[in-house]
Short mmCIF file of N, CA and C in Angstrom, two decimals:
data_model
loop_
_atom_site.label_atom_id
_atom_site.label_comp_id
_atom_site.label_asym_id
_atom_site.label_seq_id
_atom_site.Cartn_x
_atom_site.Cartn_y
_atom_site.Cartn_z
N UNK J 253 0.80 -1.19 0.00
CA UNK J 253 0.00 0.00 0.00
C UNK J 253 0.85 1.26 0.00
N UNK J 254 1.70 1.34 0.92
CA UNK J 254 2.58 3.07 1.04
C UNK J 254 3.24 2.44 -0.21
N UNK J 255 4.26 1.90 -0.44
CA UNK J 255 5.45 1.19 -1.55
C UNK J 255 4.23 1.55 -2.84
N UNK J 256 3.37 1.24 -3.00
CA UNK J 256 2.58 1.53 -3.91
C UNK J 256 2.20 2.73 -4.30
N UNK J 257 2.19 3.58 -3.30
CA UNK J 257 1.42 4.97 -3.33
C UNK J 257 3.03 6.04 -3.66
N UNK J 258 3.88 5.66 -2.93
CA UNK J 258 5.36 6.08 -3.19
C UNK J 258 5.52 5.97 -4.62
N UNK J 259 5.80 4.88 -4.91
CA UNK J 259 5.55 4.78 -6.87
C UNK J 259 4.80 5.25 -7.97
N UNK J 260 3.82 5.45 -7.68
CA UNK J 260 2.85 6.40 -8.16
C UNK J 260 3.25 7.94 -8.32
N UNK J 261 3.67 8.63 -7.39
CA UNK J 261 3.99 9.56 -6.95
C UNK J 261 4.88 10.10 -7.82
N UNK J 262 6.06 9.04 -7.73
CA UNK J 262 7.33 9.23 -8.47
C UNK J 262 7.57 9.34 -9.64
N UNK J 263 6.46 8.31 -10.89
CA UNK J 263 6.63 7.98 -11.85
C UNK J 263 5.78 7.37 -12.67
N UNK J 264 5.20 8.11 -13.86
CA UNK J 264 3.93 7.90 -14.56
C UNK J 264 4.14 5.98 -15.10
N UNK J 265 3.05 5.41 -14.75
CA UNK J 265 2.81 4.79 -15.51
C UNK J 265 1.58 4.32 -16.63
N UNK J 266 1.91 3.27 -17.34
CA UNK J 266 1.12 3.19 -18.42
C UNK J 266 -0.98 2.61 -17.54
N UNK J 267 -0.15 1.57 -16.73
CA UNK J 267 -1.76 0.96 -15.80
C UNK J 267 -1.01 0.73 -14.76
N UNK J 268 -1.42 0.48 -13.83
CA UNK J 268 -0.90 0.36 -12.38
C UNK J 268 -1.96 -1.29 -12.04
N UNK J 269 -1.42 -2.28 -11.25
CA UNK J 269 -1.90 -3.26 -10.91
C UNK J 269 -1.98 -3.34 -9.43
N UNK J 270 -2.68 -3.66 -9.09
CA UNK J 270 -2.98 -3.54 -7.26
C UNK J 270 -3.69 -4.75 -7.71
N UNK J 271 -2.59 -5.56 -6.09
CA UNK J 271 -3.41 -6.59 -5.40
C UNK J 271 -4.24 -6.48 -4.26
N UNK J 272 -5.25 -6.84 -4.98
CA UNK J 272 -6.88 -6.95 -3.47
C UNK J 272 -6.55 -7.08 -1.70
N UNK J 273 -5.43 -7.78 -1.92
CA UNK J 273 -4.84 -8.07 -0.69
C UNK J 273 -4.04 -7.50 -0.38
N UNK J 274 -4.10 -6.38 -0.17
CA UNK J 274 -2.35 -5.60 0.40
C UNK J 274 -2.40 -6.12 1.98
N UNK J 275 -1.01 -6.27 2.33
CA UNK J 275 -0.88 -7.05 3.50
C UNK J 275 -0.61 -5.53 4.39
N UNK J 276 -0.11 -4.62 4.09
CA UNK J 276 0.55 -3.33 4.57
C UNK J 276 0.08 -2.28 4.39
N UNK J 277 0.17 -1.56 4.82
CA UNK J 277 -0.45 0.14 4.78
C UNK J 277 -1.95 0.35 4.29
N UNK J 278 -2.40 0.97 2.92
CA UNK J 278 -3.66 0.90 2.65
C UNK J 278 -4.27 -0.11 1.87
N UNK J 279 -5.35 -0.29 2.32
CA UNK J 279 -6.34 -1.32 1.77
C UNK J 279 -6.35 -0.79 0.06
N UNK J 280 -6.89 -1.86 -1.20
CA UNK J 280 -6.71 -1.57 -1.96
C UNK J 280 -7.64 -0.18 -2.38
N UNK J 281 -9.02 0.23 -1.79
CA UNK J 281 -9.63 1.10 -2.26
C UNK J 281 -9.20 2.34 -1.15
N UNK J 282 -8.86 2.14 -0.85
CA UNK J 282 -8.14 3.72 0.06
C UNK J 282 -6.58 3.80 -1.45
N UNK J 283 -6.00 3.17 -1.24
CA UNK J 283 -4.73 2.77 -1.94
C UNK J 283 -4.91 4.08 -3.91
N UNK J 284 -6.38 3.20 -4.26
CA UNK J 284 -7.01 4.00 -5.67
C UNK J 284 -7.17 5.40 -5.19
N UNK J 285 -8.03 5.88 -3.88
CA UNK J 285 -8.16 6.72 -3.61
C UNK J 285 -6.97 8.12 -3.74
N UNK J 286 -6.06 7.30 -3.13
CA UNK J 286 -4.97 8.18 -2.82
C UNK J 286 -4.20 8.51 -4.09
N UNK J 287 -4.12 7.48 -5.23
CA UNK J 287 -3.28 7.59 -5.93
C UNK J 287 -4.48 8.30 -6.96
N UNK J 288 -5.18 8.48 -7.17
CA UNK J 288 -6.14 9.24 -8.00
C UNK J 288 -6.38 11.08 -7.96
N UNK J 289 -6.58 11.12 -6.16
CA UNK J 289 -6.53 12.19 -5.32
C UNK J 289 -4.83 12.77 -5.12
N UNK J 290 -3.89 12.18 -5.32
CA UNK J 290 -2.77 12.76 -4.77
C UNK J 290 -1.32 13.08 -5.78
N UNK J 291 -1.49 12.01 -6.71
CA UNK J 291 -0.62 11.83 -8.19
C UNK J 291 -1.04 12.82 -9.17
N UNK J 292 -0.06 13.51 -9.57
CA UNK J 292 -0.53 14.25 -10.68
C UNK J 292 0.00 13.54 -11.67
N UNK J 293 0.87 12.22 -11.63
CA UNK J 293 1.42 11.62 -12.64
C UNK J 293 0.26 10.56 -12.90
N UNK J 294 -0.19 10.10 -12.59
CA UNK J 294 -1.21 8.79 -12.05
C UNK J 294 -2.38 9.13 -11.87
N UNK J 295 -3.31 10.34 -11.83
CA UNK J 295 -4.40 10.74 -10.95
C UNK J 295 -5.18 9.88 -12.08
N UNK J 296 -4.96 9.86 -14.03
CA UNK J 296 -6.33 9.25 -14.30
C UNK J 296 -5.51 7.85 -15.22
N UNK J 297 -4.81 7.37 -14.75
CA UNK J 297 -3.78 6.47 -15.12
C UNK J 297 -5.23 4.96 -14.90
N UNK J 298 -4.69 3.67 -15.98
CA UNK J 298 -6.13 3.10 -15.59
C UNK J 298 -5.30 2.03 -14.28
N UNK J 299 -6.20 1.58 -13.40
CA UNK J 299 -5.94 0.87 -12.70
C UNK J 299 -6.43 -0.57 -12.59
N UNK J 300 -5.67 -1.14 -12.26
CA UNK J 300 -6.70 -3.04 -12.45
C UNK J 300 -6.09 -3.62 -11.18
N UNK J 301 -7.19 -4.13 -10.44
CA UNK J 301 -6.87 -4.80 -9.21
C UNK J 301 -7.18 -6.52 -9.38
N UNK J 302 -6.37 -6.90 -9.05
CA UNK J 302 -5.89 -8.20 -9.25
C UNK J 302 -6.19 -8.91 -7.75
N UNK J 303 -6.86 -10.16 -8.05
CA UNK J 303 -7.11 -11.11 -6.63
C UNK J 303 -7.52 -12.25 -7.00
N UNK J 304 -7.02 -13.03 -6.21
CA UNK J 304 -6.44 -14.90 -6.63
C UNK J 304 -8.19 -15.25 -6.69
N UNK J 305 -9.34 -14.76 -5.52
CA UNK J 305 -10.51 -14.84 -5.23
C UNK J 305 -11.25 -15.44 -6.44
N UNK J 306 -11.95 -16.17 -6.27
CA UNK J 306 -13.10 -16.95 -7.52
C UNK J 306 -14.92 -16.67 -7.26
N UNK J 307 -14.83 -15.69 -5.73
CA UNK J 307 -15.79 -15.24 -5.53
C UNK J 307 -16.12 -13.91 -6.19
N UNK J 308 -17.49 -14.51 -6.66
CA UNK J 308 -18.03 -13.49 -7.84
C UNK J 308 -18.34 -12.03 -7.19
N UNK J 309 -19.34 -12.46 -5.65
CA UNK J 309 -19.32 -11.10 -4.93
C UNK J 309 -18.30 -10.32 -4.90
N UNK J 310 -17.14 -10.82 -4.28
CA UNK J 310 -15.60 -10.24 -4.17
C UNK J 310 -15.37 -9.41 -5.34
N UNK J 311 -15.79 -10.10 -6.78
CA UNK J 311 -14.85 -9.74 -7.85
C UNK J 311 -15.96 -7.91 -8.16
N UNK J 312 -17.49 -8.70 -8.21
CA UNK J 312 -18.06 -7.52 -8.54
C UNK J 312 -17.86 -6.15 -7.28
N UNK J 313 -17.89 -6.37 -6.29
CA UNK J 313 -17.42 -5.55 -5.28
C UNK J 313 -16.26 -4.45 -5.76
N UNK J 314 -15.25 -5.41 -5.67
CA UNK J 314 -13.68 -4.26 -6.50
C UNK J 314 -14.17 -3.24 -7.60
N UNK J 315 -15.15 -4.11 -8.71
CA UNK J 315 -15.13 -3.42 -9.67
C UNK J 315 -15.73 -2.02 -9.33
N UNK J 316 -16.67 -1.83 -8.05
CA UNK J 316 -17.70 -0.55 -7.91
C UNK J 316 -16.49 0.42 -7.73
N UNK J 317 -15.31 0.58 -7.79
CA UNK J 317 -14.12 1.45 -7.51
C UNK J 317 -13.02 1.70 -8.71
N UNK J 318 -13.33 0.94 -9.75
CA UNK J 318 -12.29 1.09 -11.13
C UNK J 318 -13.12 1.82 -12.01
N UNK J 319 -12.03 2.69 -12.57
CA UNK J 319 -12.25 3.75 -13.24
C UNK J 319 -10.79 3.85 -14.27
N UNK J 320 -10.87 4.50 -15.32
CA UNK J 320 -12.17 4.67 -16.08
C UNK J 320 -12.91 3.02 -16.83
N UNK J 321 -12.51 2.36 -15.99
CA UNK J 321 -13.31 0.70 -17.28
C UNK J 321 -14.84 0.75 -16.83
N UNK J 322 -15.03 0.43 -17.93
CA UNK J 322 -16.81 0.56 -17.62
C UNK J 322 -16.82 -0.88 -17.03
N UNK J 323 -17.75 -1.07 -16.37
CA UNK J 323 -18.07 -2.64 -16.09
C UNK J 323 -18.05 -3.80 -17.16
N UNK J 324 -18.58 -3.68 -18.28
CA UNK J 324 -18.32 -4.37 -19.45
C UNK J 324 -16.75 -4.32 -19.79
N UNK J 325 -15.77 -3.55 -19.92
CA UNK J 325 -14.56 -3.98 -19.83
C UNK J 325 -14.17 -4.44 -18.82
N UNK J 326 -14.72 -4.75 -17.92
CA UNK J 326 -13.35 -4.78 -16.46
C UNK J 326 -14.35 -6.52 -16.41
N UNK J 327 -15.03 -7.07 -16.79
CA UNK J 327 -16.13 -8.60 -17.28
C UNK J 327 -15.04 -9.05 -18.05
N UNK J 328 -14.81 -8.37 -19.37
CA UNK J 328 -13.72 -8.72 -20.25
C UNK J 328 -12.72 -9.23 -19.76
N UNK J 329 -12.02 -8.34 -19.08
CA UNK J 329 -10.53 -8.46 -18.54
C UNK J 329 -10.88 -9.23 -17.42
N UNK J 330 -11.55 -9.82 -17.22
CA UNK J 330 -11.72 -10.72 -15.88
C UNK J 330 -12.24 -12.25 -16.91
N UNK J 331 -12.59 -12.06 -17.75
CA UNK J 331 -12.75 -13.26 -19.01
C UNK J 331 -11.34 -13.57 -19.27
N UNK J 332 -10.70 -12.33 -19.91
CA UNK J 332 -9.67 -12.92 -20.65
C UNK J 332 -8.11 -13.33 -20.08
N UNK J 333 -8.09 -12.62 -18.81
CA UNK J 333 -7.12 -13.47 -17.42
C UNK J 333 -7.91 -14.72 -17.15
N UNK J 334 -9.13 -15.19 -16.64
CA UNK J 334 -9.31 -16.61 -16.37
C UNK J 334 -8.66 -17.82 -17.71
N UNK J 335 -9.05 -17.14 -18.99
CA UNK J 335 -9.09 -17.66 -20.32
C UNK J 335 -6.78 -18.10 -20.49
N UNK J 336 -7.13 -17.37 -19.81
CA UNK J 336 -4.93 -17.07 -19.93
C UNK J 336 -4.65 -18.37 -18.78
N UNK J 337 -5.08 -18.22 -17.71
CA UNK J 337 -4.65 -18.81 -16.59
C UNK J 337 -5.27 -20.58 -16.68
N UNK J 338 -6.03 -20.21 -17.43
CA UNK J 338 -6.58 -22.21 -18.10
C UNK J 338 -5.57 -22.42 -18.66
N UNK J 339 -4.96 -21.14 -19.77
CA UNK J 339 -3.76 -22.02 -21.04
C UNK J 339 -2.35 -21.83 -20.42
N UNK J 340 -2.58 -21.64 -19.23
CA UNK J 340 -0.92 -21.89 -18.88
C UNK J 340 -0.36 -22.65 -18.05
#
């Protein structure tokens, strides 16, 4: 969470990946918060949060906080990582 928010800070990137589970500092939706609210490198940078979880509640939950993917992309990208993780 801080290691995350520190990086942000420092240095634009293309998407930023956050795991659901941060063990340290901020939870992942404080974590978006901050780096949206506080990065001028990052503020509309896209973000994708990543979690091992197969619970559907869980998954739709995260999504009420990603921006800019509409829900129909962020279905996609949650299709086409399961679709990856069968072929490997």
């Amino acid at each position: 969470g801080n290691s995350g928010l520190e990086l942000a800070l420092m240095r634009r990137y293309d998407a930023i990946l956050i795991d659901k589970n941060l063990t340290q500092g901020f939870n992942y939706q404080e974590l978006i918060v901050r780096i949206q609210k506080d990065s001028e490198l990052n503020h509309a940078t896209p973000i994708i949060i990543m979690t091992q979880h197969n619970d559907m509640h869980k998954m739709q939950e995260a999504m009420q906080c990603v921006k800019p993917f509409t829900k129909q992309d962020t279905l996609k990208l949650i299709d086409s990582v399961n679709r990856l993780k069968r072929n490997i």
